[in-house]
mmCIF file of N, CA and C in Angstrom:
data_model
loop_
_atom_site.group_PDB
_atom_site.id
_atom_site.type_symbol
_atom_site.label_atom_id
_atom_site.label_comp_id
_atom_site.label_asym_id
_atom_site.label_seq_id
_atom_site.Cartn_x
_atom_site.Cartn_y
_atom_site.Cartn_z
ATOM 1 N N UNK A 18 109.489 79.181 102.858
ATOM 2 C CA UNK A 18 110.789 78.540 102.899
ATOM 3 C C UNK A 18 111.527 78.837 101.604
ATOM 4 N N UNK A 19 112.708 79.095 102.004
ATOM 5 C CA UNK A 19 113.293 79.329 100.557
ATOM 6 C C UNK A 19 113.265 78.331 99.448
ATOM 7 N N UNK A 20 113.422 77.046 99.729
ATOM 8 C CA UNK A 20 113.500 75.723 98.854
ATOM 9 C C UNK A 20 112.288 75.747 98.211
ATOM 10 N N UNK A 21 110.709 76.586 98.569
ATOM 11 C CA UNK A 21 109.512 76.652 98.233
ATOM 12 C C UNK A 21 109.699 77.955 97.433
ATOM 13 N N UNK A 22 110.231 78.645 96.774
ATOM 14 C CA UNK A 22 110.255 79.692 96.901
ATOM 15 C C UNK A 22 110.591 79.589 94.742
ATOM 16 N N UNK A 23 108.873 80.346 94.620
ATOM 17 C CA UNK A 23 109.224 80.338 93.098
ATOM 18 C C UNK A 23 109.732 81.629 91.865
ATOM 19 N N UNK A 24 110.476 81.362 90.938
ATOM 20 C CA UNK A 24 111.270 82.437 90.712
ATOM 21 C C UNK A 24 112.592 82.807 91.020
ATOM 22 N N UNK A 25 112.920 84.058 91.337
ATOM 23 C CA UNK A 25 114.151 84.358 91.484
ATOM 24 C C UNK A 25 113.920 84.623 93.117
ATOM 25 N N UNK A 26 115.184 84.143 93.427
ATOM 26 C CA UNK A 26 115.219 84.455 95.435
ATOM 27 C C UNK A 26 115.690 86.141 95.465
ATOM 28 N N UNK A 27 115.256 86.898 96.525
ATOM 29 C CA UNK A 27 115.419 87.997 96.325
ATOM 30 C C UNK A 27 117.093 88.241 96.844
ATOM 31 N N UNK A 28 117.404 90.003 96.473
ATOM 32 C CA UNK A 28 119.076 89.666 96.442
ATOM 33 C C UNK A 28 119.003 90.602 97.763
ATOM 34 N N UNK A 29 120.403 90.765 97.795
ATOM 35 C CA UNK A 29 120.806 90.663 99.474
ATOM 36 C C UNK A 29 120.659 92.074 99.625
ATOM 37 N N UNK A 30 120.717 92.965 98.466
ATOM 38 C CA UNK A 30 120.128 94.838 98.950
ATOM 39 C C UNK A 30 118.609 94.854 99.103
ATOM 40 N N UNK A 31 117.856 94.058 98.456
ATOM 41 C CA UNK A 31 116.193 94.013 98.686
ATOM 42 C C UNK A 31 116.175 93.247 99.862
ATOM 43 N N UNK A 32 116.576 92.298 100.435
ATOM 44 C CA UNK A 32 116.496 91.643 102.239
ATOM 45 C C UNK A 32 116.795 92.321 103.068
ATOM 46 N N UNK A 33 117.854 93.679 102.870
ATOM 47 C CA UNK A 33 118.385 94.617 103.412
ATOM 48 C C UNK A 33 117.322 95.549 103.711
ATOM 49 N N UNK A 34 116.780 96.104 102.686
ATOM 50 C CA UNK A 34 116.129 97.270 102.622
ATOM 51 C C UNK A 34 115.009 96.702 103.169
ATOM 52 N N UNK A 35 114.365 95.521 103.122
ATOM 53 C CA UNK A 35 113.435 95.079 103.717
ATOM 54 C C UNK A 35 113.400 95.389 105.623
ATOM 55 N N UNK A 36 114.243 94.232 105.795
ATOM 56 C CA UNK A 36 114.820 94.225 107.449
ATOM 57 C C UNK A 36 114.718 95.791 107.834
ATOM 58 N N UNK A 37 115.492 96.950 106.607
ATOM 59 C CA UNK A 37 115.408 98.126 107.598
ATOM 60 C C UNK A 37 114.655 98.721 108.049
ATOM 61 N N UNK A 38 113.093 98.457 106.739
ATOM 62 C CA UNK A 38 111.778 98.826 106.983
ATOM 63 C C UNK A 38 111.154 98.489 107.651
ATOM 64 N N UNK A 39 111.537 97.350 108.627
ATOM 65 C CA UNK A 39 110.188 96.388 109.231
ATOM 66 C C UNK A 39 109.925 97.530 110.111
ATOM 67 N N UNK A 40 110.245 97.522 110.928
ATOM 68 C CA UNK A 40 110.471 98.577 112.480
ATOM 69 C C UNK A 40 108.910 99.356 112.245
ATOM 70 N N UNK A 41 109.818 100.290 111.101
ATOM 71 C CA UNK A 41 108.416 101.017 110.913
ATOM 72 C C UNK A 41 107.151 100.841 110.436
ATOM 73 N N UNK A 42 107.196 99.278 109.774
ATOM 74 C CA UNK A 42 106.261 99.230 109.343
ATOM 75 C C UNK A 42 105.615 98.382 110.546
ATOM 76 N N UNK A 43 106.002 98.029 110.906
ATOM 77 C CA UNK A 43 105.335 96.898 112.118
ATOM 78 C C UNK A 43 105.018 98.592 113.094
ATOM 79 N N UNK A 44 105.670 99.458 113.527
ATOM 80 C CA UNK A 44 104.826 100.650 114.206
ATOM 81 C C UNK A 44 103.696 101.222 113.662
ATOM 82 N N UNK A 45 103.442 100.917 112.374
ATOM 83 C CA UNK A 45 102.030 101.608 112.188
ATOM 84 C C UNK A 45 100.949 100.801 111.875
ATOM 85 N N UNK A 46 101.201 99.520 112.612
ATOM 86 C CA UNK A 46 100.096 98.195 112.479
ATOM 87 C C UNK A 46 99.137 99.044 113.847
ATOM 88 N N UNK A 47 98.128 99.526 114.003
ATOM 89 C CA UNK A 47 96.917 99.588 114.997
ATOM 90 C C UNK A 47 97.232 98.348 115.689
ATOM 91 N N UNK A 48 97.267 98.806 116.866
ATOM 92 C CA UNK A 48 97.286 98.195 117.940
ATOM 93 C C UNK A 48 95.851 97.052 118.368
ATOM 94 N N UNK A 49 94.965 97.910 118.162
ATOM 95 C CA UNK A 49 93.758 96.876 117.787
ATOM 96 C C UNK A 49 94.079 95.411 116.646
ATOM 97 N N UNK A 50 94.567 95.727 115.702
ATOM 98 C CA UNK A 50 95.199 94.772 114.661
ATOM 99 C C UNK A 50 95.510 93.790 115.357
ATOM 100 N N UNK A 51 96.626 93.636 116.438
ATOM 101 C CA UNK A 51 97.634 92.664 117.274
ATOM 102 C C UNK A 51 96.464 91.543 117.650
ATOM 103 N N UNK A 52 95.249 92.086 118.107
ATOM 104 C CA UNK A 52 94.247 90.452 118.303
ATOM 105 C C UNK A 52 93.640 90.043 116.760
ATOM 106 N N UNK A 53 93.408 90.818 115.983
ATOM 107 C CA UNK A 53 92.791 90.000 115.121
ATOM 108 C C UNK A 53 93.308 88.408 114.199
ATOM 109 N N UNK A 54 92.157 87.831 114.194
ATOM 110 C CA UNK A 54 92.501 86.522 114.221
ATOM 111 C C UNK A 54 93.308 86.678 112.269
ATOM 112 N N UNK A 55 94.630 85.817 112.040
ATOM 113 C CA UNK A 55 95.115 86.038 111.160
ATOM 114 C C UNK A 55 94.262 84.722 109.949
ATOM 115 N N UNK A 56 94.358 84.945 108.932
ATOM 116 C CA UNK A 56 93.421 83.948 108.160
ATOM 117 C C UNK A 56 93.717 82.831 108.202
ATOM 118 N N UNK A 57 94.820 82.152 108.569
ATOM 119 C CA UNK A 57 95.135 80.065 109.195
ATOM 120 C C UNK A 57 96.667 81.084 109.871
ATOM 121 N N UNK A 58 96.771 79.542 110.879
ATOM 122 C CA UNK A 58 97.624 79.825 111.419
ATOM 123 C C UNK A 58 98.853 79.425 111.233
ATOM 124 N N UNK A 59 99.591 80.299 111.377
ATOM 125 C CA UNK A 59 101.321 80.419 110.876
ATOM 126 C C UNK A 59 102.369 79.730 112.517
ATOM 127 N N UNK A 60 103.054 78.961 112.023
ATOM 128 C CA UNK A 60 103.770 78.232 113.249
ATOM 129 C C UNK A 60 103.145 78.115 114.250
ATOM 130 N N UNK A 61 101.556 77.723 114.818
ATOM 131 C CA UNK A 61 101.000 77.796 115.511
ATOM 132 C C UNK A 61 100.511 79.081 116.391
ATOM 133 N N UNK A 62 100.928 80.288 115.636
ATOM 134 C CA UNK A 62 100.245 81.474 115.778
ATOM 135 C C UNK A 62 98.910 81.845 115.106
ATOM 136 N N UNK A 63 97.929 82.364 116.049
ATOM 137 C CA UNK A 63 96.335 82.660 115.407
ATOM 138 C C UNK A 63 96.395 84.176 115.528
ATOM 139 N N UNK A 64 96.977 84.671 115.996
ATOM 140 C CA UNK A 64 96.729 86.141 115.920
ATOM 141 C C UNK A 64 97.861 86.767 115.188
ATOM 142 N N UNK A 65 97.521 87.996 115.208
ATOM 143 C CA UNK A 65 98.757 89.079 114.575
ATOM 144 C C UNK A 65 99.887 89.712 115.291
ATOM 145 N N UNK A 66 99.506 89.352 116.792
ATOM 146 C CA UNK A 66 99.958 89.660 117.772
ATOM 147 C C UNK A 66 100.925 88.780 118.353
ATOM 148 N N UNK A 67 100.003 87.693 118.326
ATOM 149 C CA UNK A 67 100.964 86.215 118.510
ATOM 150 C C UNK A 67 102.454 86.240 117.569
ATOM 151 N N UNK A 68 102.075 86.454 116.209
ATOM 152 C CA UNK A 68 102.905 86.328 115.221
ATOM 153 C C UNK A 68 103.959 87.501 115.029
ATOM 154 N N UNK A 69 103.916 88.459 115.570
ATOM 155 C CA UNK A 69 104.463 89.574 115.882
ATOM 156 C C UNK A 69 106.021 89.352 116.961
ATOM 157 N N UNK A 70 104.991 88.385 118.203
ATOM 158 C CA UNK A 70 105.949 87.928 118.961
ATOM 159 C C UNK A 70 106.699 87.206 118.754
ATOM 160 N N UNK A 71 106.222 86.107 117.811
ATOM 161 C CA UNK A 71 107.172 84.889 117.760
ATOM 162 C C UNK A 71 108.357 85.153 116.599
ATOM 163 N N UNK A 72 108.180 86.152 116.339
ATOM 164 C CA UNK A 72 108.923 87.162 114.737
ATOM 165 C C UNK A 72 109.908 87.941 115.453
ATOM 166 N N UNK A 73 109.304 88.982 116.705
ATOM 167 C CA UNK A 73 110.665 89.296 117.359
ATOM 168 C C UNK A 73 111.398 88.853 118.065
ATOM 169 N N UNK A 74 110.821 87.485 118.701
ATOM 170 C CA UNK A 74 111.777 86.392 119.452
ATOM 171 C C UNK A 74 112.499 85.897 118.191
ATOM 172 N N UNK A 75 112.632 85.736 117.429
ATOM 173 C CA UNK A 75 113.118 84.447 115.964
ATOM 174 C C UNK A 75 113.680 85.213 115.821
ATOM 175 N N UNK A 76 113.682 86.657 115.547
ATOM 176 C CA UNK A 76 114.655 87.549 114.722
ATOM 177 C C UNK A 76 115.767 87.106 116.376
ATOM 178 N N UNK A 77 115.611 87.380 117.453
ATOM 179 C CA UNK A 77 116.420 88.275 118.674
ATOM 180 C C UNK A 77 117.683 86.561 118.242
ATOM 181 N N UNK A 78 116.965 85.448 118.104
ATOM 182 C CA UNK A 78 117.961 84.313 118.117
ATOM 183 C C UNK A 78 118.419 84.528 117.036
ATOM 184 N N UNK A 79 118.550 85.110 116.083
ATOM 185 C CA UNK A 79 119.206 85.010 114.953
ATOM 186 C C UNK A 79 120.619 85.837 115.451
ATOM 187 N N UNK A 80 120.155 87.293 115.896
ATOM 188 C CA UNK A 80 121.250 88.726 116.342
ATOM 189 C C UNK A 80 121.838 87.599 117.348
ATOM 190 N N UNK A 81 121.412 86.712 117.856
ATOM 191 C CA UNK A 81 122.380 86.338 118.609
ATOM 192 C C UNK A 81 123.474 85.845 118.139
ATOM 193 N N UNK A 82 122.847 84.433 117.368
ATOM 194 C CA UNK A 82 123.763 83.887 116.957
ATOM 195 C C UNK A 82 125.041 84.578 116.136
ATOM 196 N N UNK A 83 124.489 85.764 115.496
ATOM 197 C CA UNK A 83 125.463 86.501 114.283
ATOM 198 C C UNK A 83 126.478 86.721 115.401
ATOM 199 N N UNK A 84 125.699 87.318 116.526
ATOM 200 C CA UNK A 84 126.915 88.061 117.483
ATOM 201 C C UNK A 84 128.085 87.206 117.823
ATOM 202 N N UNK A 85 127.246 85.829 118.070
ATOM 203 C CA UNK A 85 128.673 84.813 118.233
ATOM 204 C C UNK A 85 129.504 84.170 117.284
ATOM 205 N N UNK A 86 128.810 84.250 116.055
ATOM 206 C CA UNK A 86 129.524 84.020 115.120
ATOM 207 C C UNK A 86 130.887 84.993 114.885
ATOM 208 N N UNK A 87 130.444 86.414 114.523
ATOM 209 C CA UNK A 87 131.631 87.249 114.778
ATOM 210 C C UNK A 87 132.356 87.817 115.932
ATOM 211 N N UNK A 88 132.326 87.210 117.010
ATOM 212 C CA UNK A 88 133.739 86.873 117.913
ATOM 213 C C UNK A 88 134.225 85.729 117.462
ATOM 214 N N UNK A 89 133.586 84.835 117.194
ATOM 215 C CA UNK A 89 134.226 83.498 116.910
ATOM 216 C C UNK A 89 135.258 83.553 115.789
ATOM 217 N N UNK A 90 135.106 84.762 114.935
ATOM 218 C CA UNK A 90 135.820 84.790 113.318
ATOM 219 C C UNK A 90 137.042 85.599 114.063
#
């Protein structure tokens, strides 16, 4: 969480460059990887796979919302 978050918050070209990398970096996770059990569980995800999903559903509501935000502007 950001409010947890110690140090400096990162700036908006490193969140950038991040987001652009995921893609690929999430393509060269082994597919075997996707069951292994992750070390505690994150939002009620136990796997890597689980957490994978609930990461590209969370991102897809975010693109949404942006989308309606800018018709709305």
């Amino acid at each position: 969480k950001p409010s947890e978050w110690k140090g400096e918050v990162p700036s908006i070209d490193i969140l950038l460059g991040e987001l652009k990398s995921q893609l690929e970096r999430i393509n060269n996770i082994p597919n075997e990887r996707l069951n292994e059990k992750l070390p505690e569980p994150v939002l009620g995800n136990t796997t890597y796979g689980e957490l994978f999903s609930f990461t590209a559903f969370h991102e897809m509501t975010h693109i949404g919302q942006v989308h309606t935000m800018r018709k709305l502007i």
